[in-house]
XYZ file of C-alpha atoms in Angstrom:
319
model
C 1.167 -36.434 25.316
C 1.044 -33.776 22.593
C 4.697 -32.838 23.122
C 6.813 -31.367 20.369
C 10.032 -32.379 22.031
C 10.628 -35.810 23.548
C 13.209 -34.559 26.028
C 15.226 -31.380 25.928
C 18.448 -30.648 27.807
C 21.167 -29.234 25.603
C 19.704 -30.275 22.248
C 16.861 -32.165 20.620
C 17.057 -35.937 20.595
C 17.677 -37.706 17.309
C 13.981 -38.414 16.909
C 12.855 -34.820 17.392
C 11.777 -34.375 13.791
C 9.444 -37.377 13.916
C 8.117 -36.180 17.260
C 7.455 -32.720 15.793
C 5.565 -34.079 12.800
C 3.377 -36.203 15.047
C 2.653 -33.413 17.498
C 2.005 -30.374 15.292
C -1.430 -28.831 15.979
C -4.548 -29.378 13.895
C -4.271 -26.052 12.093
C -0.798 -26.667 10.656
C -0.160 -28.279 7.268
C 3.190 -29.510 6.003
C 1.946 -29.460 2.414
C 3.964 -27.130 0.156
C 0.749 -25.231 -0.652
C -2.525 -25.142 1.257
C -4.500 -25.597 -1.966
C -2.936 -27.790 -4.626
C -1.699 -25.794 -7.594
C -2.174 -22.373 -5.933
C 0.907 -20.733 -4.379
C 0.283 -19.536 -0.843
C 1.073 -15.907 -1.704
C -1.576 -16.009 -4.441
C -4.045 -17.415 -1.934
C -3.192 -14.535 0.420
C -4.198 -12.103 -2.341
C -7.277 -13.921 -3.585
C -8.661 -14.851 -0.161
C -9.665 -11.321 0.940
C -11.350 -10.643 -2.410
C -13.382 -13.847 -2.214
C -14.214 -13.060 1.424
C -15.298 -9.516 0.546
C -17.742 -10.402 -2.177
C -19.028 -13.562 -0.499
C -20.035 -11.766 2.700
C -21.201 -8.700 0.795
C -23.480 -10.778 -1.396
C -24.873 -12.483 1.692
C -25.881 -9.142 3.197
C -27.108 -7.930 -0.195
C -29.355 -10.976 -0.304
C -30.737 -9.965 3.096
C -31.287 -6.420 1.760
C -33.423 -7.624 -1.142
C -35.069 -10.558 0.612
C -38.076 -8.633 1.851
C -38.143 -10.674 5.054
C -40.106 -8.691 7.628
C -38.404 -10.339 10.595
C -35.193 -8.576 9.553
C -36.697 -5.114 9.958
C -35.993 -4.971 13.680
C -32.319 -5.633 12.994
C -31.878 -3.039 10.241
C -30.029 0.063 11.396
C -31.702 2.073 8.626
C -34.737 1.616 6.461
C -33.815 0.226 3.036
C -35.304 3.278 1.382
C -32.737 5.468 3.118
C -29.952 3.844 1.148
C -31.480 5.050 -2.099
C -32.542 8.476 -0.910
C -29.606 9.621 1.229
C -26.529 8.086 -0.377
C -24.733 10.165 -2.999
C -23.024 7.314 -4.856
C -24.768 4.818 -7.083
C -24.264 1.114 -6.526
C -22.439 0.787 -9.847
C -20.029 3.563 -8.825
C -19.403 1.743 -5.569
C -18.730 -1.590 -7.284
C -16.263 -0.115 -9.765
C -14.419 1.813 -7.035
C -14.111 -1.322 -4.897
C -12.850 -3.378 -7.843
C -10.229 -0.699 -8.562
C -9.020 -0.806 -4.959
C -8.814 -4.589 -5.064
C -6.759 -4.436 -8.257
C -4.370 -1.980 -6.574
C -4.025 -4.105 -3.446
C -3.409 -7.202 -5.575
C -0.612 -5.464 -7.483
C 0.903 -4.295 -4.195
C 0.668 -7.822 -2.840
C 2.436 -9.320 -5.857
C 5.437 -7.124 -5.094
C 5.128 -7.379 -1.314
C 4.579 -11.080 -0.701
C 7.375 -13.417 -1.663
C 6.710 -16.302 -4.052
C 9.611 -18.230 -2.567
C 8.678 -21.301 -0.573
C 10.174 -20.724 2.864
C 10.821 -23.920 4.818
C 10.450 -23.150 8.490
C 13.201 -24.454 10.737
C 10.792 -25.794 13.339
C 13.360 -27.945 15.117
C 15.813 -25.096 15.452
C 13.179 -22.665 16.701
C 11.781 -25.195 19.168
C 15.274 -25.867 20.435
C 15.932 -22.148 20.913
C 12.701 -21.719 22.900
C 13.510 -24.779 24.988
C 16.959 -23.386 25.818
C 15.373 -20.163 27.098
C 12.681 -21.916 29.114
C 14.792 -24.736 30.534
C 16.293 -22.780 33.483
C 12.853 -21.575 34.537
C 11.315 -25.038 34.339
C 14.182 -26.697 36.186
C 13.864 -24.059 38.909
C 10.090 -24.483 39.256
C 9.637 -28.239 38.718
C 11.341 -31.249 40.228
C 13.924 -33.034 38.080
C 11.718 -36.077 37.477
C 8.967 -34.054 35.756
C 11.044 -31.217 34.286
C 11.503 -32.880 30.892
C 7.789 -33.496 30.362
C 6.797 -30.030 31.556
C 9.407 -28.403 29.346
C 8.345 -30.310 26.243
C 4.670 -29.411 26.780
C 5.509 -25.781 27.521
C 7.646 -25.457 24.402
C 4.800 -26.944 22.375
C 2.230 -24.416 23.568
C 4.574 -21.447 23.366
C 5.687 -22.243 19.833
C 2.432 -23.436 18.278
C -0.103 -21.339 20.191
C 1.278 -18.448 22.272
C 3.591 -16.934 19.661
C 1.127 -17.147 16.716
C -1.672 -15.759 18.909
C 0.503 -12.835 20.000
C 1.498 -12.170 16.395
C -2.149 -12.099 15.336
C -3.257 -9.828 18.182
C -0.319 -7.490 17.607
C -1.176 -7.333 13.908
C -4.755 -6.398 14.788
C -3.451 -3.686 17.119
C -1.138 -2.321 14.405
C -3.985 -2.179 11.866
C -6.261 -0.469 14.378
C -3.586 2.056 15.304
C -2.671 2.805 11.702
C -6.278 3.227 10.641
C -7.367 5.245 13.679
C -4.757 7.966 13.369
C -4.805 8.158 9.577
C -8.595 8.070 9.532
C -8.788 10.798 12.155
C -6.252 12.906 10.251
C -8.398 12.690 7.147
C -11.277 14.193 9.109
C -9.261 16.858 10.906
C -7.418 18.066 7.805
C -9.924 19.781 5.517
C -7.863 19.226 2.383
C -7.440 15.507 3.012
C -11.125 15.141 3.803
C -12.340 17.027 0.741
C -9.803 15.472 -1.630
C -9.879 11.865 -0.424
C -12.018 10.771 2.522
C -15.222 12.543 1.490
C -15.588 9.861 -1.191
C -16.252 7.196 1.437
C -18.752 9.470 3.199
C -20.908 9.718 0.103
C -22.410 6.629 1.690
C -24.363 8.313 4.444
C -26.080 4.986 4.983
C -23.361 2.316 4.640
C -23.973 -1.135 3.243
C -21.810 -4.236 2.983
C -20.234 -4.024 -0.470
C -19.598 -0.314 0.035
C -17.161 -0.934 2.891
C -14.148 -0.454 0.592
C -15.714 2.372 -1.382
C -12.848 4.855 -1.113
C -10.706 7.189 -3.130
C -7.923 4.974 -4.582
C -5.236 6.885 -2.672
C -7.065 6.433 0.613
C -7.711 2.786 -0.126
C -4.012 2.220 -0.707
C -2.855 4.137 2.382
C -5.539 3.174 4.865
C -6.329 -0.434 4.031
C -3.659 -2.013 1.822
C -0.568 -0.397 3.342
C -1.836 -0.819 6.899
C -2.334 -4.555 6.443
C 1.064 -4.913 4.752
C 2.813 -3.146 7.644
C 1.029 -5.360 10.192
C 2.224 -8.465 8.365
C 5.796 -7.130 8.147
C 6.176 -5.859 11.716
C 4.823 -9.037 13.316
C 6.945 -11.383 11.218
C 3.981 -13.414 10.059
C 4.275 -16.251 7.608
C 2.331 -16.025 4.364
C -0.309 -18.393 5.732
C -0.717 -16.338 8.897
C -1.028 -13.224 6.753
C -3.719 -14.923 4.679
C -5.790 -15.525 7.815
C -5.249 -11.933 8.962
C -6.243 -10.451 5.602
C -9.384 -12.592 5.333
C -10.459 -11.906 8.917
C -9.927 -8.142 8.630
C -11.881 -8.161 5.363
C -14.797 -10.002 6.953
C -14.724 -7.532 9.848
C -14.655 -4.472 7.582
C -17.584 -5.723 5.517
C -19.546 -6.634 8.630
C -18.928 -3.190 10.158
C -20.672 -1.627 7.130
C -23.417 -4.209 6.681
C -26.287 -2.071 8.009
C -27.563 -4.726 10.415
C -27.308 -5.016 14.173
C -27.569 -8.781 14.379
C -27.472 -10.420 17.836
C -26.380 -13.735 16.320
C -23.515 -12.346 14.217
C -20.212 -13.514 15.807
C -18.273 -10.645 14.216
C -20.538 -8.171 16.026
C -20.199 -9.932 19.356
C -16.431 -10.093 19.715
C -15.901 -6.335 20.205
C -17.841 -3.106 20.597
C -16.621 -2.018 17.160
C -19.534 -3.289 15.120
C -21.982 -2.140 12.454
C -23.981 0.033 14.845
C -20.832 1.650 16.249
C -19.433 2.498 12.824
C -22.816 3.626 11.515
C -22.713 6.509 14.013
C -19.529 7.710 12.337
C -21.320 7.884 8.999
C -24.021 10.176 10.399
C -23.643 13.953 10.605
C -23.817 13.950 14.385
C -21.017 11.402 14.735
C -18.718 12.249 11.848
C -16.003 13.509 14.222
C -16.335 10.430 16.433
C -15.818 6.656 16.263
C -12.710 6.700 14.092
C -11.613 3.248 15.271
C -11.733 0.432 12.748
C -11.962 -2.418 12.127
C -11.399 -4.374 15.359
C -11.448 -2.566 18.699
C -12.488 0.807 20.142
C -9.641 1.447 22.587
C -8.253 4.467 20.715
C -11.655 6.170 20.662
C -12.079 5.434 24.363
C -8.601 6.643 25.328
C -8.625 9.787 23.185
C -12.193 10.908 23.810
C -13.671 10.322 20.364
C -16.106 7.566 21.282
C -19.809 8.178 20.746
C -22.659 5.817 21.628
C -26.382 5.849 20.871
C -26.875 6.965 24.460
C -24.592 9.956 23.850
C -26.666 10.899 20.829
C -29.904 10.751 22.802
C -28.441 12.912 25.576
C -27.240 15.462 23.054
C -30.663 15.610 21.425
C -32.300 16.076 24.812
C -30.001 18.996 25.604
C -30.789 20.594 22.252
C -34.507 20.223 22.864
C -34.214 21.804 26.310
C -32.168 24.665 24.883
C -34.869 25.343 22.324
């Protein structure tokens, strides 16, 4: 039995700590740092940078590979990147590096370097106390202890962390949708800040964080920091969130509609969806990023390829 608690009534048994250590899930490590010699808060800052350039270089390799079988998956012809974009690749690289320096400095102040020792036993006991009346009401006395211990295990190690992660994704999406939309609606904000990102009419992977420094700080860095704060994540949870959101952001700008890319399969907010936003016809649509499209759907700013075709057909008939 993968129980975290041997038997819970009013308190944990004397052997609860040993039981906890034996039953913690595969993803959890009791080591003081995940990587020897690197504090976890440093890993939380370095991880997204490594993720950004690793995935970007992968897609850049695809861009320069010359493989013909990739042509059917390219959203735009490679020549379009050179002819239609108004920022050079060197300008993009330097702007991204500047944003990553800023987010690293923010992270050094934001993330604590103190090693927090989680009171697992106390938290498990508190959850058990809340769940015990429900379990004793629903299950016979003979099996109540086993059911309670298993339930506490899954709530503590799986349900709560999963809810924290999903809530953090929702917070990032909400923050970015409304701020992103504001930067399009307000002419000053668009001209002063957001127009920098739209110099990439044809987006590509390592241009995903090509922004004005102020926008990069407000939209990306601050949004992620607020998600980590409001959900009460640990530093290690935040590391996973930051790396995953970075992968997703890069993938959304990669320029490929790949049927075998897991990041493009999990939601409708993918490279093709975001590419529409970078085109003239869709610049006031598809503000959602980087995870889901619910805000676009709810607030009427969603545009699909089908919508574009219908609009073109109406224009042709009008002519």
